[in-house]
mmCIF file of C-alpha atoms in Angstrom:
data_model
loop_
_atom_site.group_PDB
_atom_site.id
_atom_site.type_symbol
_atom_site.label_atom_id
_atom_site.label_comp_id
_atom_site.label_asym_id
_atom_site.label_seq_id
_atom_site.Cartn_x
_atom_site.Cartn_y
_atom_site.Cartn_z
ATOM 1 C CA GLU A 1 0.000 0.000 0.000
ATOM 2 C CA VAL A 2 1.317 3.385 -1.015
ATOM 3 C CA GLN A 3 1.777 5.689 1.954
ATOM 4 C CA LEU A 4 2.931 9.280 1.904
ATOM 5 C CA VAL A 5 3.296 11.087 5.204
ATOM 6 C CA GLU A 6 3.982 14.801 5.130
ATOM 7 C CA SER A 7 5.457 16.682 8.055
ATOM 8 C CA GLY A 8 7.224 19.899 8.963
ATOM 9 C CA GLY A 9 4.449 22.427 8.633
ATOM 10 C CA GLY A 10 3.720 25.056 11.212
ATOM 11 C CA LEU A 11 3.363 28.764 11.865
ATOM 12 C CA VAL A 12 6.069 30.928 10.326
ATOM 13 C CA GLN A 13 6.450 34.678 10.039
ATOM 14 C CA PRO A 14 6.663 36.292 6.608
ATOM 15 C CA GLY A 15 10.206 36.096 5.327
ATOM 16 C CA GLY A 16 10.881 32.967 7.331
ATOM 17 C CA SER A 17 11.940 29.505 6.251
ATOM 18 C CA LEU A 18 10.774 25.970 6.777
ATOM 19 C CA ARG A 19 11.478 22.515 5.433
ATOM 20 C CA LEU A 20 8.727 20.069 4.664
ATOM 21 C CA SER A 21 9.304 16.340 4.490
ATOM 22 C CA CYS A 22 7.401 13.507 2.888
ATOM 23 C CA ALA A 23 8.119 9.970 4.015
ATOM 24 C CA ALA A 24 7.210 7.429 1.374
ATOM 25 C CA SER A 25 6.540 3.720 1.717
ATOM 26 C CA GLY A 26 4.772 0.916 -0.088
ATOM 27 C CA PHE A 27 6.422 1.505 -3.451
ATOM 28 C CA THR A 28 9.874 1.785 -4.974
ATOM 29 C CA PHE A 29 10.421 5.447 -4.228
ATOM 30 C CA SER A 30 13.620 5.745 -6.252
ATOM 31 C CA THR A 31 11.827 4.927 -9.489
ATOM 32 C CA TYR A 32 9.134 7.605 -9.220
ATOM 33 C CA GLY A 33 9.146 11.248 -10.026
ATOM 34 C CA MET A 34 7.493 13.150 -7.210
ATOM 35 C CA ARG A 35 5.736 16.461 -6.726
ATOM 36 C CA TRP A 36 4.402 18.855 -4.165
ATOM 37 C CA VAL A 37 0.905 20.244 -4.457
ATOM 38 C CA ARG A 38 -0.771 22.751 -2.148
ATOM 39 C CA GLN A 39 -4.223 23.987 -1.362
ATOM 40 C CA ALA A 40 -4.777 27.369 0.176
ATOM 41 C CA PRO A 41 -7.853 27.920 2.349
ATOM 42 C CA GLY A 42 -10.918 28.188 0.161
ATOM 43 C CA LYS A 43 -8.976 27.650 -3.050
ATOM 44 C CA GLY A 44 -8.228 24.810 -5.420
ATOM 45 C CA LEU A 45 -5.182 22.640 -5.708
ATOM 46 C CA GLU A 46 -2.022 24.264 -7.014
ATOM 47 C CA TRP A 47 1.022 22.446 -8.311
ATOM 48 C CA VAL A 48 4.158 23.686 -6.555
ATOM 49 C CA SER A 49 7.159 21.662 -7.652
ATOM 50 C CA SER A 50 8.307 18.389 -9.184
ATOM 51 C CA ILE A 51 11.463 16.334 -9.209
ATOM 52 C CA THR A 52 12.621 13.420 -11.300
ATOM 53 C CA SER A 53 13.256 9.991 -9.798
ATOM 54 C CA ASP A 54 17.008 10.584 -9.720
ATOM 55 C CA GLY A 55 16.664 14.104 -8.385
ATOM 56 C CA PHE A 56 18.621 15.601 -11.257
ATOM 57 C CA SER A 57 15.783 17.668 -12.702
ATOM 58 C CA THR A 58 13.374 19.926 -10.863
ATOM 59 C CA TRP A 59 10.559 22.268 -11.830
ATOM 60 C CA TYR A 60 8.720 25.011 -9.996
ATOM 61 C CA SER A 61 5.604 27.059 -10.392
ATOM 62 C CA ASP A 62 6.211 30.716 -11.094
ATOM 63 C CA SER A 63 4.780 31.596 -7.699
ATOM 64 C CA VAL A 64 7.533 29.770 -5.811
ATOM 65 C CA LYS A 65 10.453 29.799 -8.229
ATOM 66 C CA GLY A 66 13.577 31.143 -6.585
ATOM 67 C CA ARG A 67 12.162 30.683 -3.095
ATOM 68 C CA PHE A 68 11.431 26.961 -2.796
ATOM 69 C CA THR A 69 13.775 24.048 -3.418
ATOM 70 C CA VAL A 70 12.672 20.468 -3.889
ATOM 71 C CA SER A 71 15.016 17.582 -3.178
ATOM 72 C CA ARG A 72 14.940 13.922 -2.300
ATOM 73 C CA ASP A 73 16.925 11.275 -0.516
ATOM 74 C CA ASN A 74 16.249 7.967 -2.194
ATOM 75 C CA ALA A 75 18.192 6.100 0.479
ATOM 76 C CA LYS A 76 15.726 7.416 3.055
ATOM 77 C CA ASN A 77 12.634 7.266 0.814
ATOM 78 C CA THR A 78 12.004 10.894 1.627
ATOM 79 C CA LEU A 79 11.036 13.947 -0.395
ATOM 80 C CA TYR A 80 11.758 17.453 0.831
ATOM 81 C CA LEU A 81 10.649 20.976 0.121
ATOM 82 C CA GLN A 82 12.750 23.830 1.453
ATOM 83 C CA LEU A 83 10.688 26.988 1.674
ATOM 84 C CA ASN A 84 12.451 30.337 2.001
ATOM 85 C CA SER A 85 11.296 33.944 1.889
ATOM 86 C CA LEU A 86 7.820 32.837 2.844
ATOM 87 C CA LYS A 87 4.837 34.997 2.031
ATOM 88 C CA THR A 88 1.365 35.031 3.505
ATOM 89 C CA GLU A 89 0.067 33.660 0.222
ATOM 90 C CA ASP A 90 2.113 30.501 0.806
ATOM 91 C CA THR A 91 -0.320 29.578 3.577
ATOM 92 C CA ALA A 92 -1.774 26.245 2.516
ATOM 93 C CA MET A 93 -1.991 22.550 3.142
ATOM 94 C CA TYR A 94 0.948 20.935 1.388
ATOM 95 C CA TYR A 95 0.756 17.463 -0.097
ATOM 96 C CA CYS A 96 3.327 15.258 -1.728
ATOM 97 C CA ALA A 97 2.336 12.907 -4.499
ATOM 98 C CA GLN A 98 3.720 10.360 -6.901
ATOM 99 C CA GLY A 99 4.493 11.571 -10.387
ATOM 100 C CA SER A 100 6.091 14.738 -11.660
ATOM 101 C CA SER A 101 3.237 16.190 -13.674
ATOM 102 C CA SER A 102 2.273 19.791 -13.083
ATOM 103 C CA VAL A 103 -1.336 18.957 -13.861
ATOM 104 C CA VAL A 104 -3.498 18.744 -10.760
ATOM 105 C CA ALA A 105 -6.834 18.075 -12.445
ATOM 106 C CA GLY A 106 -8.054 14.700 -11.253
ATOM 107 C CA TYR A 107 -5.664 14.597 -8.323
ATOM 108 C CA ASN A 108 -7.353 13.938 -5.018
ATOM 109 C CA PRO A 109 -4.986 13.967 -2.067
ATOM 110 C CA ASP A 110 -5.277 10.858 0.026
ATOM 111 C CA SER A 111 -2.572 11.732 2.496
ATOM 112 C CA GLN A 112 -3.082 14.031 5.460
ATOM 113 C CA GLY A 113 -0.820 16.805 4.225
ATOM 114 C CA THR A 114 1.022 19.275 6.391
ATOM 115 C CA LEU A 115 -0.314 22.737 7.141
ATOM 116 C CA LEU A 116 1.824 25.812 6.676
ATOM 117 C CA THR A 117 0.591 29.108 8.037
ATOM 118 C CA VAL A 118 2.554 32.218 7.203
ATOM 119 C CA SER A 119 1.479 35.048 9.418
ATOM 120 C CA SER A 120 2.890 37.766 11.611
#
């Protein structure tokens, strides 16, 4: 059974930093591209970032480019998202998911996500 467990969210002031983690199990993590998707309160899902299975290629939405960094440790079956220069509009539930597509249509998160609140 595929399991993805996100962690690391919390309350951060604008301009602050945080690192999210996603622990994966139930599948061969090292053979899957992965992505982060978020959902702000009252809004739809938004693709944030993707990474290839080997970690050599990454992509970012325009809204986070230059501020967020995605990475992975295949030995630990863990995906990361380093968030810097946080803005209030980054407040959202963050989910990790299999696959590196930027398309979120049809994606229904089945993990619990981790909540990031950016507020002063």
